[in-house]
């Protein structure tokens, strides 16, 4: 049979006012993983609307889509078109798990939760002509998962085609996390066998690897064995961790020895009270300055994530956050407006307080204000969020952050990395249009690797005060 996998574009990815490179970073691994369960004589195709136009006049036997909240309207539009022609449509993903009844109105079969157990069941049912309308995940394991169908991915279209996921979920449960509903009803954090993860990494061409795991250091034993196995591979890689995992063990040191050169860390807020209010317990009583000093001393760059509009935030939070991030020489930062996603405890609480003002899912992209903040107006929140991005990535701020690095070479690399990401938009647009995004990968690899070598030979950094100590 012919199975067509589609990743519908997020609304913001099709907006000409936003940055195309953000949506040409990673291929849709989840769909490629599902394709691994097909029989050898099945035909599979994979279309990612973020990087290519969709063909919607074909006649596959089965259409499968992964749906996020701001792609829901587009996904439903595509699904309705195929279903009118009698083609079976299956949907899963975060939004489907959060709003299953809504999604069921546009699909023949829906999947709630991860698909490692339910997807093979559905395929068997579909081949018999008896597919169910709803499949709910109960058994959580990666033990029997087949290899991801990377042959379906056009590597030229992605800056980080060597993306990989070696675990599922997260051991923490922040009240604003969109993924809790996805893993409800079963184990919410589980990992691959280390030898299988290492074998998959070994098969990837080139040098760079990007771990898309929510928390790469979340299982200490697994992470330690993974990093030990990666030593000597000559890889440079990026991944995500929490403040707590960086400070409480030597895992980040092991990661650096294995080739980690950039880490995404959810700092979230410079207001300590917010950490308790929003169940970000892994950050409570932690010195963010210590986190940054430790990570930088190992040759690892930081992409820090911040959320604005949390319950203890006032109008001063934007300038304070930007000033602190620049003073700490954080290389890159992502800013978000707090968004009460359906299915989260945050949504239940804010809705119960009558503070949700917008129910249009296309606005739930962390760039719109869809609720009434406690200590500022919606206009103040939106304007402050936009100002934070503008101010953090001004050339002056980038230069000041770079000057906080301990050596001239490290300062230059800071300028290249932060400036290249936000200030070379015309170049990124050209390589995207010519399907040559992957041609920029050697530059990324070189920057990451050189940064690590320079850091390892740098003098000890001066102490810098942290925030969020409680």
Short mmCIF file of N, CA and C in Angstrom, two decimals, residues 185-244:
data_model
loop_
_atom_site.label_atom_id
_atom_site.label_comp_id
_atom_site.label_asym_id
_atom_site.label_seq_id
_atom_site.Cartn_x
_atom_site.Cartn_y
_atom_site.Cartn_z
N UNK A 185 -1.60 8.77 31.25
CA UNK A 185 -2.09 7.40 31.20
C UNK A 185 -1.02 6.35 31.07
N UNK A 186 0.24 6.74 31.22
CA UNK A 186 1.33 5.78 31.11
C UNK A 186 2.63 6.42 31.54
N UNK A 187 3.72 5.71 31.32
CA UNK A 187 5.03 6.23 31.67
C UNK A 187 5.29 7.50 30.86
N UNK A 188 5.77 8.54 31.54
CA UNK A 188 5.95 9.83 30.86
C UNK A 188 7.39 10.12 30.47
N UNK A 189 8.32 9.22 30.80
CA UNK A 189 9.72 9.41 30.40
C UNK A 189 10.38 8.04 30.28
N UNK A 190 10.89 7.72 29.11
CA UNK A 190 11.54 6.44 28.89
C UNK A 190 12.59 6.58 27.79
N UNK A 191 13.55 5.66 27.78
CA UNK A 191 14.73 5.81 26.93
C UNK A 191 14.94 4.58 26.05
N UNK A 192 15.75 4.77 25.02
CA UNK A 192 16.20 3.68 24.18
C UNK A 192 17.26 2.86 24.91
N UNK A 193 17.54 1.67 24.40
CA UNK A 193 18.73 0.95 24.84
C UNK A 193 19.95 1.73 24.34
N UNK A 194 20.97 1.85 25.17
CA UNK A 194 22.13 2.67 24.83
C UNK A 194 22.81 2.16 23.56
N UNK A 195 22.94 0.85 23.42
CA UNK A 195 23.64 0.33 22.24
C UNK A 195 22.89 0.65 20.95
N UNK A 196 21.55 0.66 21.01
CA UNK A 196 20.77 1.02 19.82
C UNK A 196 20.93 2.50 19.50
N UNK A 197 20.95 3.33 20.54
CA UNK A 197 21.14 4.76 20.31
C UNK A 197 22.51 5.02 19.69
N UNK A 198 23.54 4.37 20.20
CA UNK A 198 24.89 4.57 19.67
C UNK A 198 24.99 4.06 18.24
N UNK A 199 24.31 2.96 17.94
CA UNK A 199 24.34 2.43 16.57
C UNK A 199 23.69 3.40 15.60
N UNK A 200 22.59 4.03 16.02
CA UNK A 200 21.93 5.00 15.14
C UNK A 200 22.83 6.22 14.92
N UNK A 201 23.47 6.69 15.98
CA UNK A 201 24.38 7.82 15.84
C UNK A 201 25.53 7.47 14.90
N UNK A 202 26.03 6.26 15.04
CA UNK A 202 27.17 5.83 14.21
C UNK A 202 26.80 5.79 12.73
N UNK A 203 25.52 5.55 12.43
CA UNK A 203 25.09 5.48 11.03
C UNK A 203 24.92 6.86 10.40
N UNK A 204 24.85 7.91 11.20
CA UNK A 204 24.62 9.24 10.67
C UNK A 204 25.88 9.77 10.00
N UNK A 205 25.77 10.31 8.79
CA UNK A 205 26.95 10.85 8.11
C UNK A 205 27.39 12.18 8.73
N UNK A 206 28.61 12.58 8.45
CA UNK A 206 29.08 13.87 8.90
C UNK A 206 29.47 13.86 10.37
N UNK A 207 29.52 15.04 10.95
CA UNK A 207 30.05 15.23 12.30
C UNK A 207 29.01 15.72 13.29
N UNK A 208 28.08 16.54 12.84
CA UNK A 208 27.13 17.20 13.73
C UNK A 208 25.93 16.31 14.04
N UNK A 209 25.47 16.34 15.30
CA UNK A 209 24.27 15.63 15.74
C UNK A 209 23.46 16.58 16.61
N UNK A 210 22.14 16.59 16.40
CA UNK A 210 21.27 17.42 17.23
C UNK A 210 20.26 16.51 17.94
N UNK A 211 20.38 16.42 19.26
CA UNK A 211 19.43 15.64 20.05
C UNK A 211 18.18 16.48 20.31
N UNK A 212 17.04 16.01 19.84
CA UNK A 212 15.78 16.72 20.03
C UNK A 212 15.04 16.29 21.29
N UNK A 213 15.66 15.46 22.10
CA UNK A 213 15.04 15.01 23.34
C UNK A 213 14.68 16.21 24.23
N UNK A 214 13.56 16.10 24.93
CA UNK A 214 13.16 17.17 25.84
C UNK A 214 14.17 17.35 26.96
N UNK A 215 14.80 16.27 27.39
CA UNK A 215 15.77 16.35 28.49
C UNK A 215 16.80 15.24 28.29
N UNK A 216 17.88 15.56 27.60
CA UNK A 216 18.89 14.55 27.26
C UNK A 216 19.55 13.97 28.50
N UNK A 217 19.64 14.75 29.57
CA UNK A 217 20.29 14.31 30.80
C UNK A 217 19.28 13.79 31.83
N UNK A 218 18.05 13.54 31.40
CA UNK A 218 16.98 13.22 32.33
C UNK A 218 17.11 11.89 33.02
N UNK A 219 17.73 10.90 32.37
CA UNK A 219 18.01 9.61 32.98
C UNK A 219 19.52 9.52 33.17
N UNK A 220 20.03 9.74 34.39
CA UNK A 220 21.48 9.85 34.59
C UNK A 220 22.27 8.63 34.13
N UNK A 221 21.77 7.44 34.41
CA UNK A 221 22.51 6.24 34.01
C UNK A 221 22.58 6.14 32.49
N UNK A 222 21.45 6.34 31.84
CA UNK A 222 21.43 6.28 30.37
C UNK A 222 22.35 7.34 29.77
N UNK A 223 22.26 8.58 30.27
CA UNK A 223 23.07 9.67 29.72
C UNK A 223 24.55 9.39 29.91
N UNK A 224 24.94 8.90 31.08
CA UNK A 224 26.35 8.61 31.33
C UNK A 224 26.88 7.56 30.37
N UNK A 225 26.10 6.51 30.14
CA UNK A 225 26.53 5.44 29.23
C UNK A 225 26.54 5.94 27.79
N UNK A 226 25.56 6.77 27.43
CA UNK A 226 25.53 7.32 26.08
C UNK A 226 26.76 8.17 25.82
N UNK A 227 27.10 9.07 26.73
CA UNK A 227 28.24 9.96 26.53
C UNK A 227 29.56 9.18 26.53
N UNK A 228 29.63 8.14 27.36
CA UNK A 228 30.84 7.32 27.35
C UNK A 228 30.99 6.63 25.99
N UNK A 229 29.88 6.16 25.45
CA UNK A 229 29.94 5.50 24.14
C UNK A 229 30.26 6.46 23.01
N UNK A 230 29.92 7.74 23.18
CA UNK A 230 30.17 8.72 22.12
C UNK A 230 31.60 9.28 22.16
N UNK A 231 32.28 9.08 23.27
CA UNK A 231 33.67 9.57 23.34
C UNK A 231 34.49 8.88 22.26
N UNK A 232 35.26 9.66 21.54
CA UNK A 232 36.08 9.10 20.47
C UNK A 232 35.38 9.02 19.13
N UNK A 233 34.06 9.33 19.08
CA UNK A 233 33.35 9.32 17.80
C UNK A 233 33.68 10.53 16.94
N UNK A 234 34.21 11.58 17.57
CA UNK A 234 34.53 12.79 16.82
C UNK A 234 33.31 13.61 16.46
N UNK A 235 32.24 13.47 17.24
CA UNK A 235 31.01 14.21 16.98
C UNK A 235 31.01 15.55 17.71
N UNK A 236 30.28 16.51 17.17
CA UNK A 236 29.89 17.71 17.92
C UNK A 236 28.37 17.69 17.97
N UNK A 237 27.81 17.93 19.15
CA UNK A 237 26.36 17.79 19.25
C UNK A 237 25.75 18.85 20.14
N UNK A 238 24.45 19.00 19.96
CA UNK A 238 23.63 19.93 20.72
C UNK A 238 22.47 19.17 21.35
N UNK A 239 22.02 19.64 22.50
CA UNK A 239 20.92 18.97 23.18
C UNK A 239 20.35 19.86 24.26
N UNK A 240 19.42 19.31 25.04
CA UNK A 240 18.71 20.08 26.06
C UNK A 240 18.92 19.47 27.43
N UNK A 241 18.94 20.33 28.43
CA UNK A 241 19.05 19.89 29.82
C UNK A 241 18.27 20.84 30.71
N UNK A 242 18.19 20.49 31.98
CA UNK A 242 17.60 21.37 32.97
C UNK A 242 18.70 21.96 33.84
N UNK A 243 18.37 23.02 34.53
CA UNK A 243 19.29 23.63 35.50
C UNK A 243 19.73 22.60 36.53
N UNK A 244 18.79 21.85 37.06
CA UNK A 244 19.06 20.89 38.11
C UNK A 244 20.06 19.83 37.66
#
